[in-house]
Amino acid sequence: KYKGEWYGCQVEKSLSGQSSLGGGELQVTITALGIRTHMVCDPLKVLDQVNQAFSNVLILDVVLMRPFGLELIPEVVEVRPETKVIIMIACADRDAAIQALKLGAFGFLEKPVDAQLLSYTVARALEVQKTEIEFRRTCQDLESSQEKLLAHKSHLESLNQQLLESNMALSVLAKNVEMTKNEKIKIRKAQKQD
């Protein structure tokens, strides 16, 4: 099962007066995707949590964490490069979103967070992560296969060298046998003439 975590615990009101997804609603929405969730409300504990356990997705509420939120992204990416970091930003804060992407975030969600967009973004992050993991595994398998092939190649080259040396030895032996045979024939002919 996938595991996700996020930082943030507030419920905001949108301009229309409807509640956007806050901490609890985020947890319910993400859990509905079949993802185990964990919520960290203390920005100082986010890195501790990232260091302790792998999470497929980390959702950061940048407003709650400013300025630390954006600074946290490269640290998370360095410690857990497989973890997909998604940030939540205020709808007018495109600069923070662009900066977050440059720092290594996978994506961003504007507040108020829409449940469908959240589901899509998390699902897309998990699919990209799965593809990256499969790619890395395939590259490792190819490297391992290449090493095995090179070892087999070296072994085959050694066997080929042994065959060439054996062939040369047999060729010399055959020449010696032929010379010995010819000498015996000459000796018999000479004895018959005497």
PDB file of N, CA and C in Angstrom, residues 48-106:
ATOM      1  N   ASP A  48      12.070  15.048  10.612  1.00  0.00           N
ATOM      2  CA  ASP A  48      12.232  13.859  11.456  1.00  0.00           C
ATOM      3  C   ASP A  48      11.397  12.716  10.901  1.00  0.00           C
ATOM      4  N   GLN A  49      10.165  13.021  10.537  1.00  0.00           N
ATOM      5  CA  GLN A  49       9.264  11.998  10.005  1.00  0.00           C
ATOM      6  C   GLN A  49       9.788  11.460   8.672  1.00  0.00           C
ATOM      7  N   VAL A  50      10.281  12.345   7.813  1.00  0.00           N
ATOM      8  CA  VAL A  50      10.824  11.933   6.516  1.00  0.00           C
ATOM      9  C   VAL A  50      12.046  11.033   6.715  1.00  0.00           C
ATOM     10  N   ASN A  51      12.876  11.378   7.696  1.00  0.00           N
ATOM     11  CA  ASN A  51      14.064  10.558   7.973  1.00  0.00           C
ATOM     12  C   ASN A  51      13.711   9.195   8.553  1.00  0.00           C
ATOM     13  N   GLN A  52      12.633   9.133   9.328  1.00  0.00           N
ATOM     14  CA  GLN A  52      12.266   7.888   9.998  1.00  0.00           C
ATOM     15  C   GLN A  52      11.593   6.891   9.074  1.00  0.00           C
ATOM     16  N   ALA A  53      10.747   7.369   8.182  1.00  0.00           N
ATOM     17  CA  ALA A  53       9.952   6.433   7.375  1.00  0.00           C
ATOM     18  C   ALA A  53       9.738   6.990   5.977  1.00  0.00           C
ATOM     19  N   PHE A  54       9.723   6.072   5.013  1.00  0.00           N
ATOM     20  CA  PHE A  54       9.480   6.453   3.624  1.00  0.00           C
ATOM     21  C   PHE A  54       8.001   6.767   3.425  1.00  0.00           C
ATOM     22  N   SER A  55       7.734   7.816   2.673  1.00  0.00           N
ATOM     23  CA  SER A  55       6.374   8.150   2.246  1.00  0.00           C
ATOM     24  C   SER A  55       6.402   8.318   0.748  1.00  0.00           C
ATOM     25  N   ASN A  56       5.389   7.794   0.074  1.00  0.00           N
ATOM     26  CA  ASN A  56       5.307   7.955  -1.363  1.00  0.00           C
ATOM     27  C   ASN A  56       5.066   9.417  -1.726  1.00  0.00           C
ATOM     28  N   VAL A  57       4.194  10.074  -0.949  1.00  0.00           N
ATOM     29  CA  VAL A  57       3.814  11.451  -1.235  1.00  0.00           C
ATOM     30  C   VAL A  57       3.897  12.265   0.052  1.00  0.00           C
ATOM     31  N   LEU A  58       4.417  13.473  -0.077  1.00  0.00           N
ATOM     32  CA  LEU A  58       4.464  14.412   1.039  1.00  0.00           C
ATOM     33  C   LEU A  58       3.776  15.684   0.570  1.00  0.00           C
ATOM     34  N   ILE A  59       2.695  16.062   1.250  1.00  0.00           N
ATOM     35  CA  ILE A  59       1.968  17.286   0.898  1.00  0.00           C
ATOM     36  C   ILE A  59       2.303  18.334   1.943  1.00  0.00           C
ATOM     37  N   LEU A  60       2.858  19.452   1.480  1.00  0.00           N
ATOM     38  CA  LEU A  60       3.270  20.536   2.375  1.00  0.00           C
ATOM     39  C   LEU A  60       2.368  21.748   2.189  1.00  0.00           C
ATOM     40  N   ASP A  61       1.882  22.291   3.279  1.00  0.00           N
ATOM     41  CA  ASP A  61       1.122  23.539   3.242  1.00  0.00           C
ATOM     42  C   ASP A  61       2.126  24.664   3.437  1.00  0.00           C
ATOM     43  N   VAL A  62       2.485  25.325   2.340  1.00  0.00           N
ATOM     44  CA  VAL A  62       3.554  26.331   2.368  1.00  0.00           C
ATOM     45  C   VAL A  62       3.187  27.533   3.229  1.00  0.00           C
ATOM     46  N   VAL A  63       1.920  27.933   3.234  1.00  0.00           N
ATOM     47  CA  VAL A  63       1.524  29.108   4.013  1.00  0.00           C
ATOM     48  C   VAL A  63       1.758  28.876   5.496  1.00  0.00           C
ATOM     49  N   LEU A  64       1.422  27.684   5.958  1.00  0.00           N
ATOM     50  CA  LEU A  64       1.600  27.396   7.380  1.00  0.00           C
ATOM     51  C   LEU A  64       3.075  27.318   7.755  1.00  0.00           C
ATOM     52  N   MET A  65       3.897  27.059   6.794  1.00  0.00           N
ATOM     53  CA  MET A  65       5.294  26.781   7.105  1.00  0.00           C
ATOM     54  C   MET A  65       6.256  27.896   6.704  1.00  0.00           C
ATOM     55  N   ARG A  66       5.777  28.933   6.085  1.00  0.00           N
ATOM     56  CA  ARG A  66       6.660  29.934   5.537  1.00  0.00           C
ATOM     57  C   ARG A  66       7.588  30.524   6.557  1.00  0.00           C
ATOM     58  N   PRO A  67       8.860  30.784   6.258  1.00  0.00           N
ATOM     59  CA  PRO A  67       9.509  30.493   4.988  1.00  0.00           C
ATOM     60  C   PRO A  67      10.065  29.072   4.931  1.00  0.00           C
ATOM     61  N   PHE A  68       9.940  28.346   6.005  1.00  0.00           N
ATOM     62  CA  PHE A  68      10.565  27.036   6.121  1.00  0.00           C
ATOM     63  C   PHE A  68      10.040  26.029   5.105  1.00  0.00           C
ATOM     64  N   GLY A  69       8.804  26.159   4.672  1.00  0.00           N
ATOM     65  CA  GLY A  69       8.187  25.177   3.771  1.00  0.00           C
ATOM     66  C   GLY A  69       8.953  24.959   2.487  1.00  0.00           C
ATOM     67  N   LEU A  70       9.294  26.027   1.793  1.00  0.00           N
ATOM     68  CA  LEU A  70      10.030  25.899   0.539  1.00  0.00           C
ATOM     69  C   LEU A  70      11.452  25.410   0.785  1.00  0.00           C
ATOM     70  N   GLU A  71      12.043  25.825   1.901  1.00  0.00           N
ATOM     71  CA  GLU A  71      13.404  25.378   2.227  1.00  0.00           C
ATOM     72  C   GLU A  71      13.435  23.887   2.540  1.00  0.00           C
ATOM     73  N   LEU A  72      12.304  23.350   2.925  1.00  0.00           N
ATOM     74  CA  LEU A  72      12.215  21.932   3.281  1.00  0.00           C
ATOM     75  C   LEU A  72      12.273  21.031   2.045  1.00  0.00           C
ATOM     76  N   ILE A  73      11.823  21.525   0.900  1.00  0.00           N
ATOM     77  CA  ILE A  73      11.730  20.701  -0.311  1.00  0.00           C
ATOM     78  C   ILE A  73      13.067  20.078  -0.705  1.00  0.00           C
ATOM     79  N   PRO A  74      14.158  20.861  -0.863  1.00  0.00           N
ATOM     80  CA  PRO A  74      15.428  20.222  -1.252  1.00  0.00           C
ATOM     81  C   PRO A  74      15.928  19.212  -0.227  1.00  0.00           C
ATOM     82  N   GLU A  75      15.644  19.468   1.049  1.00  0.00           N
ATOM     83  CA  GLU A  75      16.077  18.533   2.085  1.00  0.00           C
ATOM     84  C   GLU A  75      15.328  17.210   1.961  1.00  0.00           C
ATOM     85  N   VAL A  76      14.025  17.288   1.705  1.00  0.00           N
ATOM     86  CA  VAL A  76      13.220  16.069   1.531  1.00  0.00           C
ATOM     87  C   VAL A  76      13.695  15.325   0.288  1.00  0.00           C
ATOM     88  N   VAL A  77      13.904  16.052  -0.802  1.00  0.00           N
ATOM     89  CA  VAL A  77      14.331  15.436  -2.062  1.00  0.00           C
ATOM     90  C   VAL A  77      15.700  14.771  -1.898  1.00  0.00           C
ATOM     91  N   GLU A  78      16.571  15.387  -1.104  1.00  0.00           N
ATOM     92  CA  GLU A  78      17.892  14.798  -0.891  1.00  0.00           C
ATOM     93  C   GLU A  78      17.806  13.522  -0.059  1.00  0.00           C
ATOM     94  N   VAL A  79      17.010  13.576   1.010  1.00  0.00           N
ATOM     95  CA  VAL A  79      16.891  12.422   1.904  1.00  0.00           C
ATOM     96  C   VAL A  79      16.065  11.303   1.268  1.00  0.00           C
ATOM     97  N   ARG A  80      14.981  11.666   0.610  1.00  0.00           N
ATOM     98  CA  ARG A  80      14.060  10.687   0.014  1.00  0.00           C
ATOM     99  C   ARG A  80      13.745  11.092  -1.429  1.00  0.00           C
ATOM    100  N   PRO A  81      14.669  10.854  -2.363  1.00  0.00           N
ATOM    101  CA  PRO A  81      14.444  11.291  -3.744  1.00  0.00           C
ATOM    102  C   PRO A  81      13.223  10.637  -4.397  1.00  0.00           C
ATOM    103  N   GLU A  82      12.786   9.484  -3.874  1.00  0.00           N
ATOM    104  CA  GLU A  82      11.623   8.812  -4.463  1.00  0.00           C
ATOM    105  C   GLU A  82      10.312   9.470  -4.022  1.00  0.00           C
ATOM    106  N   THR A  83      10.324  10.155  -2.884  1.00  0.00           N
ATOM    107  CA  THR A  83       9.109  10.776  -2.364  1.00  0.00           C
ATOM    108  C   THR A  83       8.699  11.938  -3.259  1.00  0.00           C
ATOM    109  N   LYS A  84       7.423  11.970  -3.607  1.00  0.00           N
ATOM    110  CA  LYS A  84       6.891  13.060  -4.428  1.00  0.00           C
ATOM    111  C   LYS A  84       6.332  14.140  -3.502  1.00  0.00           C
ATOM    112  N   VAL A  85       6.898  15.338  -3.607  1.00  0.00           N
ATOM    113  CA  VAL A  85       6.489  16.459  -2.766  1.00  0.00           C
ATOM    114  C   VAL A  85       5.471  17.295  -3.532  1.00  0.00           C
ATOM    115  N   ILE A  86       4.306  17.496  -2.911  1.00  0.00           N
ATOM    116  CA  ILE A  86       3.259  18.346  -3.475  1.00  0.00           C
ATOM    117  C   ILE A  86       3.016  19.459  -2.469  1.00  0.00           C
ATOM    118  N   ILE A  87       3.003  20.685  -2.941  1.00  0.00           N
ATOM    119  CA  ILE A  87       2.781  21.796  -2.022  1.00  0.00           C
ATOM    120  C   ILE A  87       1.382  22.362  -2.212  1.00  0.00           C
ATOM    121  N   MET A  88       0.854  22.890  -1.132  1.00  0.00           N
ATOM    122  CA  MET A  88      -0.416  23.620  -1.182  1.00  0.00           C
ATOM    123  C   MET A  88      -0.074  25.091  -1.027  1.00  0.00           C
ATOM    124  N   ILE A  89      -0.612  25.913  -1.923  1.00  0.00           N
ATOM    125  CA  ILE A  89      -0.303  27.345  -1.894  1.00  0.00           C
ATOM    126  C   ILE A  89      -1.589  28.142  -2.002  1.00  0.00           C
ATOM    127  N   ALA A  90      -1.511  29.408  -1.607  1.00  0.00           N
ATOM    128  CA  ALA A  90      -2.625  30.322  -1.826  1.00  0.00           C
ATOM    129  C   ALA A  90      -2.757  30.534  -3.325  1.00  0.00           C
ATOM    130  N   CYS A  91      -3.982  30.737  -3.803  1.00  0.00           N
ATOM    131  CA  CYS A  91      -4.198  30.784  -5.255  1.00  0.00           C
ATOM    132  C   CYS A  91      -3.424  31.895  -5.953  1.00  0.00           C
ATOM    133  N   ALA A  92      -3.072  32.959  -5.263  1.00  0.00           N
ATOM    134  CA  ALA A  92      -2.355  34.058  -5.911  1.00  0.00           C
ATOM    135  C   ALA A  92      -0.841  33.917  -5.808  1.00  0.00           C
ATOM    136  N   ASP A  93      -0.354  32.852  -5.196  1.00  0.00           N
ATOM    137  CA  ASP A  93       1.078  32.732  -4.931  1.00  0.00           C
ATOM    138  C   ASP A  93       1.774  31.843  -5.966  1.00  0.00           C
ATOM    139  N   ARG A  94       1.705  32.256  -7.227  1.00  0.00           N
ATOM    140  CA  ARG A  94       2.339  31.482  -8.309  1.00  0.00           C
ATOM    141  C   ARG A  94       3.863  31.470  -8.180  1.00  0.00           C
ATOM    142  N   ASP A  95       4.430  32.556  -7.648  1.00  0.00           N
ATOM    143  CA  ASP A  95       5.888  32.600  -7.477  1.00  0.00           C
ATOM    144  C   ASP A  95       6.366  31.485  -6.555  1.00  0.00           C
ATOM    145  N   ALA A  96       5.621  31.243  -5.471  1.00  0.00           N
ATOM    146  CA  ALA A  96       5.984  30.162  -4.545  1.00  0.00           C
ATOM    147  C   ALA A  96       5.877  28.815  -5.253  1.00  0.00           C
ATOM    148  N   ALA A  97       4.857  28.661  -6.097  1.00  0.00           N
ATOM    149  CA  ALA A  97       4.687  27.398  -6.832  1.00  0.00           C
ATOM    150  C   ALA A  97       5.856  27.172  -7.785  1.00  0.00           C
ATOM    151  N   ILE A  98       6.240  28.195  -8.515  1.00  0.00           N
ATOM    152  CA  ILE A  98       7.357  28.082  -9.463  1.00  0.00           C
ATOM    153  C   ILE A  98       8.655  27.792  -8.711  1.00  0.00           C
ATOM    154  N   GLN A  99       8.858  28.497  -7.613  1.00  0.00           N
ATOM    155  CA  GLN A  99      10.067  28.267  -6.812  1.00  0.00           C
ATOM    156  C   GLN A  99      10.076  26.833  -6.277  1.00  0.00           C
ATOM    157  N   ALA A 100       8.932  26.354  -5.807  1.00  0.00           N
ATOM    158  CA  ALA A 100       8.842  24.986  -5.274  1.00  0.00           C
ATOM    159  C   ALA A 100       9.188  23.963  -6.347  1.00  0.00           C
ATOM    160  N   LEU A 101       8.683  24.166  -7.561  1.00  0.00           N
ATOM    161  CA  LEU A 101       8.982  23.245  -8.660  1.00  0.00           C
ATOM    162  C   LEU A 101      10.474  23.261  -8.990  1.00  0.00           C
ATOM    163  N   LYS A 102      11.075  24.442  -8.970  1.00  0.00           N
ATOM    164  CA  LYS A 102      12.513  24.547  -9.219  1.00  0.00           C
ATOM    165  C   LYS A 102      13.322  23.848  -8.133  1.00  0.00           C
ATOM    166  N   LEU A 103      12.792  23.829  -6.925  1.00  0.00           N
ATOM    167  CA  LEU A 103      13.496  23.210  -5.799  1.00  0.00           C
ATOM    168  C   LEU A 103      13.305  21.694  -5.755  1.00  0.00           C
ATOM    169  N   GLY A 104      12.428  21.167  -6.624  1.00  0.00           N
ATOM    170  CA  GLY A 104      12.270  19.717  -6.684  1.00  0.00           C
ATOM    171  C   GLY A 104      10.899  19.184  -6.344  1.00  0.00           C
ATOM    172  N   ALA A 105       9.927  20.074  -6.096  1.00  0.00           N
ATOM    173  CA  ALA A 105       8.568  19.598  -5.813  1.00  0.00           C
ATOM    174  C   ALA A 105       7.985  18.952  -7.064  1.00  0.00           C
ATOM    175  N   PHE A 106       7.139  17.961  -6.867  1.00  0.00           N
ATOM    176  CA  PHE A 106       6.490  17.285  -7.988  1.00  0.00           C
ATOM    177  C   PHE A 106       5.374  18.150  -8.565  1.00  0.00           C
TER     178      PHE A 106
END
